[in-house]
Structure formats: C-alpha cells, structure tokens
Amino acid sequence: MREFKFRAWDKEECKMYNSKDLIICFDYVCSEAYVKKDNYKELYNYELMECTGFSNLENIEIYEGDIVKRQNGEVGVIKYGRYDTNNKKGIRNIGFYIDWKGDSFKRIDLGFWINQIDVIGNIYENPELLGE
C-alpha cells in the first residue's frame, strides 16, 4: 500500500507547503489543516493536491496540479478524476490523468506517459507555463 501524501497551496499567503510541513485532519470533528510552525487554518484556506505515487525521470514526485512537458514541447496539467479513454468501447476511468493543452487526440492516462514527461512547475506558482 502506498503512502498518501499531500501538498497544499495556501490561498491567503500564496505559498506552497509540502507534505513534511503539513498536518491535516480528515475526521468528522476536525476539518482543519496547519503548517507545523503556524496555527491551524480551516481546510477551505488551502488547495490540497495529492501525490500521484509516481516520480518522473529525475525522481521528482508528481502531484495534482503539476505542469508537465513532453520532449516535443506539449504541455499538460496533472489532474485527478473521471476521464474517458480514447477507444471505441467508451470505457470510463477514474484516477490521475494529464489534461493536455491544445487540440490533441491522445492517451491521457498518467501511467502511459510517466517515462516521457518532466515536471516544469505547477498551476499555482507557475501559471504562465500554460500560455493562458
């Protein structure tokens, strides 16, 4: 079983915290998160991003919200949720996938691309990398 790790974007401070800096409570009583050095904040102050469990070729862990790039220059964002596979059976999946920018008809499942992508930033600290 893999370890579940999160990082969090603090919406008020515009700062990213990694899993080593966070304590997150997910029970019925507590809906709080706090940075080890600071006081707690309610979870709605953060955007939580789960680690995919994958690392790229440089051994960098890949998280939701990461911006990735292929060698040919194509850029995409790591997301989690329901997605369609590009096949005739119309099979739907749920999991981590790449939302490729631009018009392209290719596989989007993260596992297929894992050895062909580099993490170049994330949507909170580097939105300009998406060219939007």
Coordinates of N, CA, C and O in Angstrom, one line a residue:
M1 N 0.8 -1.2 0.0 CA 0.0 0.0 0.0 C 0.9 1.2 0.0 O 1.9 1.3 0.7
R2 N 0.5 2.2 -0.8 CA 1.3 3.4 -0.9 C 1.0 4.4 0.2 O -0.1 4.4 0.7
E3 N 2.0 5.2 0.5 CA 1.8 6.3 1.4 C 1.0 7.4 0.8 O 1.3 7.8 -0.4
F4 N 0.0 8.0 1.4 CA -0.8 9.1 0.9 C -0.1 10.4 1.3 O 0.1 10.6 2.5
K5 N 0.3 11.2 0.4 CA 1.0 12.4 0.7 C 0.2 13.5 0.0 O -0.3 13.4 -1.1
F6 N 0.2 14.7 0.6 CA -0.4 15.9 0.0 C 0.6 17.1 0.1 O 1.5 17.1 1.0
R7 N 0.4 18.0 -0.7 CA 1.0 19.3 -0.6 C -0.2 20.3 -0.6 O -1.3 19.9 -1.0
A8 N 0.0 21.5 -0.2 CA -1.1 22.4 -0.1 C -0.7 23.8 -0.5 O 0.4 24.3 -0.1
W9 N -1.5 24.5 -1.3 CA -1.4 25.9 -1.7 C -2.2 26.7 -0.7 O -3.4 26.6 -0.6
D10 N -1.5 27.6 0.0 CA -2.2 28.5 1.0 C -2.7 29.7 0.1 O -2.0 30.5 -0.4
K11 N -4.1 29.8 0.0 CA -4.7 30.8 -0.8 C -4.4 32.2 -0.3 O -4.4 33.1 -1.1
E12 N -4.3 32.3 1.0 CA -4.1 33.7 1.6 C -2.7 34.2 1.5 O -2.4 35.3 1.1
E13 N -1.7 33.3 1.7 CA -0.3 33.6 1.7 C 0.3 33.4 0.4 O 1.5 33.8 0.1
C14 N -0.4 32.7 -0.6 CA 0.1 32.4 -1.9 C 1.5 31.7 -1.7 O 2.5 32.1 -2.3
K15 N 1.4 30.6 -0.9 CA 2.6 29.9 -0.6 C 2.3 28.4 -0.7 O 1.3 27.9 -0.2
M16 N 3.3 27.6 -1.2 CA 3.1 26.1 -1.3 C 3.8 25.5 -0.1 O 4.9 25.8 0.3
Y17 N 3.1 24.5 0.5 CA 3.6 23.7 1.6 C 3.7 22.3 1.2 O 2.8 21.7 0.6
N18 N 4.8 21.6 1.5 CA 5.0 20.2 1.1 C 4.5 19.3 2.2 O 4.1 19.8 3.3
S19 N 4.4 18.0 2.0 CA 3.8 17.1 2.9 C 4.6 17.1 4.3 O 4.0 16.8 5.3
K20 N 5.8 17.4 4.3 CA 6.6 17.4 5.5 C 6.2 18.6 6.5 O 6.4 18.5 7.6
D21 N 5.6 19.6 5.9 CA 5.2 20.8 6.6 C 3.8 20.8 7.1 O 3.4 21.7 7.8
L22 N 3.0 19.9 6.6 CA 1.6 19.9 6.9 C 1.1 18.9 7.9 O 1.7 17.8 7.9
I23 N 0.1 19.2 8.6 CA -0.6 18.3 9.4 C -2.1 18.5 9.0 O -2.6 19.6 9.2
I24 N -2.7 17.4 8.5 CA -4.1 17.6 8.0 C -5.0 16.6 8.8 O -4.6 15.4 8.9
C25 N -6.1 17.1 9.2 CA -7.1 16.3 9.9 C -8.3 16.0 9.1 O -8.9 17.0 8.6
F26 N -8.7 14.8 8.8 CA -9.8 14.4 8.0 C -10.9 13.7 8.7 O -11.6 12.9 8.1
D27 N -11.1 13.9 10.0 CA -12.2 13.1 10.6 C -13.4 14.0 10.6 O -13.5 15.0 10.1
Y28 N -14.5 13.4 11.2 CA -15.8 14.1 11.2 C -15.8 15.3 12.1 O -16.6 16.2 11.9
V29 N -15.0 15.4 13.1 CA -15.0 16.5 14.0 C -14.1 17.6 13.5 O -14.4 18.8 13.6
C30 N -13.0 17.3 12.9 CA -11.9 18.2 12.6 C -11.9 18.4 11.1 O -11.8 17.5 10.3
S31 N -12.0 19.7 10.6 CA -11.7 20.0 9.2 C -10.7 21.1 9.1 O -10.9 22.1 8.6
E32 N -9.6 20.8 9.7 CA -8.5 21.7 9.8 C -7.2 21.2 9.2 O -7.0 20.1 9.1
A33 N -6.4 22.2 8.9 CA -5.0 21.9 8.5 C -4.1 22.9 9.0 O -4.5 24.1 9.2
Y34 N -2.9 22.6 9.3 CA -2.0 23.6 9.7 C -0.6 23.2 9.4 O -0.2 22.1 9.2
V35 N 0.2 24.3 9.2 CA 1.6 24.1 9.0 C 2.3 23.9 10.3 O 1.9 24.6 11.3
K36 N 3.2 23.0 10.4 CA 3.8 22.7 11.7 C 4.3 23.9 12.5 O 4.2 23.9 13.7
K37 N 4.7 24.9 11.9 CA 5.3 26.1 12.6 C 4.2 27.1 12.9 O 4.4 28.0 13.6
D38 N 3.0 27.0 12.3 CA 2.0 28.0 12.4 C 0.7 27.5 13.1 O 0.6 26.3 13.4
N39 N -0.2 28.4 13.3 CA -1.5 28.0 13.8 C -2.3 27.3 12.7 O -2.1 27.4 11.6
Y40 N -3.4 26.6 13.2 CA -4.3 25.9 12.2 C -5.1 26.9 11.4 O -5.4 28.0 11.8
K41 N -5.5 26.5 10.2 CA -6.5 27.2 9.3 C -7.4 26.1 8.9 O -7.1 24.9 8.7
E42 N -8.7 26.5 8.6 CA -9.6 25.6 8.1 C -9.2 25.2 6.7 O -8.6 26.0 6.0
L43 N -9.6 24.0 6.3 CA -9.2 23.5 5.0 C -9.6 24.3 3.8 O -8.9 24.3 2.8
Y44 N -10.6 25.1 3.9 CA -11.0 25.9 2.7 C -10.0 27.0 2.4 O -10.1 27.6 1.4
N45 N -9.1 27.2 3.3 CA -8.0 28.2 3.0 C -6.9 27.6 2.2 O -6.0 28.3 1.8
Y46 N -6.9 26.3 1.9 CA -5.9 25.6 1.2 C -6.5 24.9 -0.1 O -7.6 24.5 -0.1
E47 N -5.7 24.7 -1.1 CA -5.9 23.8 -2.2 C -5.1 22.6 -2.0 O -3.8 22.7 -2.0
L48 N -5.6 21.5 -1.6 CA -4.9 20.3 -1.4 C -4.6 19.5 -2.7 O -5.5 19.5 -3.6
M49 N -3.4 19.0 -2.9 CA -3.0 18.3 -4.0 C -2.4 17.0 -3.6 O -1.4 17.0 -2.8
E50 N -2.9 15.9 -4.1 CA -2.4 14.6 -3.7 C -1.3 14.1 -4.6 O -1.2 14.4 -5.8
C51 N -0.3 13.5 -4.0 CA 0.8 12.9 -4.7 C 0.3 11.7 -5.5 O -0.5 10.9 -5.0
T52 N 0.7 11.6 -6.8 CA 0.2 10.5 -7.6 C 0.8 9.2 -7.3 O 0.3 8.1 -7.7
G53 N 1.9 9.2 -6.6 CA 2.6 7.9 -6.3 C 3.7 7.7 -7.4 O 4.5 6.7 -7.2
F54 N 3.7 8.5 -8.4 CA 4.7 8.4 -9.4 C 5.8 9.4 -9.3 O 5.6 10.5 -8.7
S55 N 7.0 9.1 -9.8 CA 8.1 10.1 -9.9 C 8.5 10.1 -11.4 O 8.4 9.1 -12.1
N56 N 9.0 11.3 -11.8 CA 9.4 11.3 -13.2 C 10.9 10.9 -13.3 O 11.5 10.3 -12.4
L57 N 11.5 11.0 -14.5 CA 12.8 10.5 -14.7 C 13.9 11.1 -13.8 O 14.9 10.5 -13.5
E58 N 13.7 12.3 -13.3 CA 14.6 13.0 -12.4 C 14.3 12.7 -10.9 O 14.8 13.3 -10.0
N59 N 13.4 11.7 -10.7 CA 13.0 11.2 -9.4 C 12.2 12.3 -8.6 O 12.3 12.4 -7.4
I60 N 11.5 13.2 -9.3 CA 10.7 14.2 -8.7 C 9.3 13.7 -8.6 O 8.7 13.2 -9.6
E61 N 8.7 13.7 -7.4 CA 7.3 13.3 -7.2 C 6.4 14.1 -8.0 O 6.5 15.3 -8.0
I62 N 5.4 13.5 -8.5 CA 4.4 14.2 -9.3 C 3.1 14.3 -8.5 O 2.6 13.3 -8.0
Y63 N 2.6 15.5 -8.5 CA 1.3 15.8 -7.7 C 0.3 16.4 -8.6 O 0.5 16.9 -9.7
E64 N -1.0 16.3 -8.2 CA -2.1 17.0 -8.8 C -1.7 18.5 -9.0 O -1.0 19.0 -8.1
G65 N -2.0 19.1 -10.1 CA -1.7 20.5 -10.3 C -0.3 20.7 -10.9 O 0.0 21.9 -11.2
D66 N 0.5 19.7 -11.0 CA 1.8 19.9 -11.6 C 1.6 20.1 -13.1 O 0.7 19.6 -13.8
I67 N 2.5 20.9 -13.7 CA 2.5 21.2 -15.1 C 3.7 20.3 -15.6 O 4.8 20.3 -15.1
V68 N 3.4 19.5 -16.6 CA 4.3 18.6 -17.2 C 4.5 18.9 -18.7 O 3.7 19.5 -19.3
K69 N 5.7 18.5 -19.2 CA 6.1 18.8 -20.6 C 6.7 17.6 -21.2 O 7.5 16.9 -20.6
R70 N 6.3 17.3 -22.4 CA 6.9 16.2 -23.2 C 8.1 16.8 -24.0 O 8.3 18.0 -24.1
Q71 N 8.9 15.9 -24.5 CA 10.1 16.3 -25.2 C 9.8 17.1 -26.5 O 10.5 17.9 -26.9
N72 N 8.6 16.9 -27.0 CA 8.2 17.6 -28.2 C 7.6 19.0 -27.9 O 7.1 19.7 -28.8
G73 N 7.6 19.4 -26.6 CA 7.1 20.7 -26.2 C 5.7 20.7 -25.7 O 5.2 21.8 -25.2
E74 N 4.9 19.7 -25.9 CA 3.5 19.7 -25.5 C 3.4 19.8 -23.9 O 4.2 19.2 -23.2
V75 N 2.5 20.5 -23.4 CA 2.3 20.8 -22.0 C 1.0 20.4 -21.6 O 0.0 20.5 -22.3
G76 N 0.9 19.9 -20.3 CA -0.3 19.4 -19.7 C -0.3 19.6 -18.2 O 0.7 19.9 -17.6
V77 N -1.5 19.4 -17.6 CA -1.7 19.6 -16.2 C -2.1 18.2 -15.6 O -3.0 17.6 -16.2
I78 N -1.5 17.8 -14.5 CA -1.9 16.6 -13.8 C -3.2 16.8 -13.1 O -3.3 17.8 -12.3
K79 N -4.2 16.0 -13.3 CA -5.5 16.1 -12.6 C -5.9 14.7 -12.1 O -5.4 13.7 -12.5
Y80 N -6.9 14.7 -11.2 CA -7.5 13.5 -10.7 C -9.0 13.6 -10.9 O -9.6 14.6 -10.7
G81 N -9.5 12.5 -11.4 CA -11.0 12.4 -11.6 C -11.4 11.4 -12.6 O -10.6 10.5 -13.0
R82 N -12.6 11.5 -13.1 CA -13.1 10.6 -14.1 C -12.7 11.1 -15.5 O -12.8 12.3 -15.8
Y83 N -12.2 10.2 -16.3 CA -11.8 10.5 -17.7 C -12.2 9.4 -18.6 O -12.3 8.3 -18.2
D84 N -12.3 9.8 -19.9 CA -12.6 8.8 -20.9 C -11.3 8.3 -21.5 O -10.4 9.1 -21.7
T85 N -11.3 7.0 -21.9 CA -10.2 6.5 -22.6 C -10.5 6.8 -24.1 O -11.6 6.9 -24.5
N86 N -9.4 6.8 -24.9 CA -9.6 7.1 -26.3 C -9.8 5.7 -27.1 O -8.9 5.3 -27.8
N87 N -10.9 5.1 -26.8 CA -11.1 3.8 -27.5 C -12.6 3.8 -27.9 O -13.4 4.6 -27.5
K88 N -12.9 2.8 -28.7 CA -14.3 2.7 -29.3 C -15.3 2.2 -28.3 O -16.5 2.3 -28.5
K89 N -14.8 1.6 -27.2 CA -15.8 1.0 -26.2 C -16.3 2.0 -25.3 O -17.3 1.7 -24.5
G90 N -15.8 3.2 -25.2 CA -16.3 4.2 -24.3 C -16.0 4.0 -22.9 O -16.8 4.3 -22.0
I91 N -15.0 3.3 -22.6 CA -14.7 2.9 -21.2 C -14.3 4.2 -20.4 O -13.5 5.0 -20.9
R92 N -14.8 4.4 -19.2 CA -14.5 5.5 -18.4 C -13.6 5.0 -17.2 O -13.8 3.9 -16.7
N93 N -12.7 5.8 -16.8 CA -11.8 5.5 -15.8 C -11.8 6.6 -14.7 O -12.3 7.7 -15.0
I94 N -11.3 6.3 -13.5 CA -11.1 7.3 -12.5 C -9.7 7.2 -12.0 O -9.2 6.1 -11.8
G95 N -9.0 8.3 -11.9 CA -7.6 8.3 -11.5 C -6.9 9.5 -11.9 O -7.5 10.5 -12.3
F96 N -5.6 9.4 -11.9 CA -4.7 10.6 -12.3 C -4.6 10.5 -13.8 O -4.3 9.5 -14.4
Y97 N -4.7 11.7 -14.4 CA -4.5 11.8 -15.9 C -3.9 13.2 -16.2 O -3.7 14.0 -15.4
I98 N -3.5 13.3 -17.5 CA -2.9 14.6 -18.0 C -3.9 15.3 -18.9 O -4.4 14.7 -19.9
D99 N -4.2 16.5 -18.5 CA -5.1 17.4 -19.3 C -4.2 18.1 -20.3 O -3.6 19.1 -19.9
W100 N -4.0 17.6 -21.5 CA -3.1 18.2 -22.5 C -3.7 19.4 -23.0 O -4.9 19.5 -23.3
K101 N -2.9 20.5 -23.1 CA -3.3 21.7 -23.7 C -3.3 21.7 -25.2 O -2.5 21.0 -25.8
G102 N -4.3 22.4 -25.8 CA -4.3 22.4 -27.3 C -5.3 21.2 -27.7 O -5.8 20.5 -27.0
D103 N -5.4 21.2 -29.0 CA -6.3 20.2 -29.6 C -5.4 19.0 -29.9 O -4.6 19.0 -30.8
S104 N -5.7 17.9 -29.2 CA -4.9 16.7 -29.4 C -5.8 15.5 -29.1 O -6.6 15.6 -28.2
F105 N -5.7 14.4 -29.8 CA -6.4 13.2 -29.5 C -5.4 12.1 -29.2 O -4.8 11.5 -30.1
K106 N -5.0 12.1 -27.9 CA -4.0 11.1 -27.5 C -4.4 10.5 -26.1 O -5.3 11.1 -25.5
R107 N -3.7 9.6 -25.7 CA -4.0 9.0 -24.4 C -3.7 10.0 -23.3 O -2.8 10.8 -23.5
I108 N -4.5 10.0 -22.3 CA -4.3 11.0 -21.2 C -4.0 10.3 -19.9 O -3.7 11.0 -18.9
D109 N -4.1 9.0 -19.8 CA -3.8 8.3 -18.5 C -2.3 8.5 -18.2 O -1.4 8.3 -19.0
L110 N -2.1 9.0 -16.9 CA -0.7 9.3 -16.5 C 0.3 8.2 -16.6 O 1.4 8.4 -17.0
G111 N -0.1 7.0 -16.3 CA 0.8 5.8 -16.3 C 1.4 5.6 -17.7 O 2.6 5.2 -17.8
F112 N 0.7 5.9 -18.7 CA 1.2 5.8 -20.1 C 2.4 6.7 -20.4 O 3.4 6.4 -21.0
W113 N 2.3 7.9 -19.8 CA 3.3 9.0 -20.1 C 4.4 9.1 -19.1 O 5.3 9.9 -19.3
I114 N 4.4 8.4 -18.0 CA 5.3 8.6 -16.9 C 6.7 8.7 -17.2 O 7.5 9.5 -16.6
N115 N 7.2 8.0 -18.2 CA 8.6 8.0 -18.5 C 9.0 9.0 -19.7 O 10.1 9.0 -20.2
Q116 N 8.0 9.8 -20.0 CA 8.1 10.7 -21.2 C 7.9 12.1 -20.8 O 7.8 13.0 -21.7
I117 N 7.7 12.4 -19.5 CA 7.4 13.8 -19.1 C 8.3 14.3 -18.1 O 8.9 13.6 -17.3
D118 N 8.4 15.6 -18.0 CA 9.2 16.3 -17.0 C 8.2 17.3 -16.3 O 7.4 17.9 -16.9
V119 N 8.4 17.4 -15.0 CA 7.6 18.4 -14.2 C 8.3 19.7 -14.4 O 9.5 19.9 -14.1
I120 N 7.6 20.7 -14.9 CA 8.2 22.0 -15.1 C 7.7 23.1 -14.2 O 8.1 24.3 -14.2
G121 N 6.7 22.8 -13.4 CA 6.1 23.8 -12.5 C 4.7 23.3 -12.0 O 4.4 22.1 -12.1
N122 N 3.9 24.2 -11.4 CA 2.6 23.8 -11.0 C 1.7 25.0 -11.3 O 2.1 26.1 -11.6
I123 N 0.4 24.7 -11.3 CA -0.6 25.7 -11.7 C -0.7 26.9 -10.8 O -1.3 28.0 -11.2
Y124 N -0.2 26.9 -9.6 CA -0.3 28.0 -8.6 C 0.9 28.9 -8.7 O 0.8 30.1 -8.7
E125 N 2.1 28.3 -8.7 CA 3.3 29.1 -8.7 C 3.8 29.5 -10.1 O 4.5 30.4 -10.3
N126 N 3.4 28.7 -11.1 CA 3.9 29.0 -12.5 C 2.7 28.9 -13.5 O 2.9 28.2 -14.6
P127 N 1.6 29.6 -13.4 CA 0.5 29.5 -14.4 C 0.9 30.0 -15.8 O 0.3 29.6 -16.7
E128 N 2.0 30.8 -15.8 CA 2.4 31.3 -17.2 C 2.9 30.2 -18.0 O 3.0 30.4 -19.3
L129 N 3.3 29.1 -17.5 CA 3.8 28.0 -18.3 C 2.8 27.3 -19.1 O 3.1 26.6 -20.1
L130 N 1.5 27.6 -18.8 CA 0.4 27.1 -19.6 C 0.1 28.0 -20.8 O -0.7 27.6 -21.7
G131 N 0.7 29.1 -20.9 CA 0.4 30.0 -22.0 C -1.0 30.6 -22.1 O -1.4 30.9 -23.2
E132 N -1.6 30.7 -21.0 CA -3.0 31.2 -21.0 C -3.1 32.6 -20.6 O -2.3 33.2 -19.9

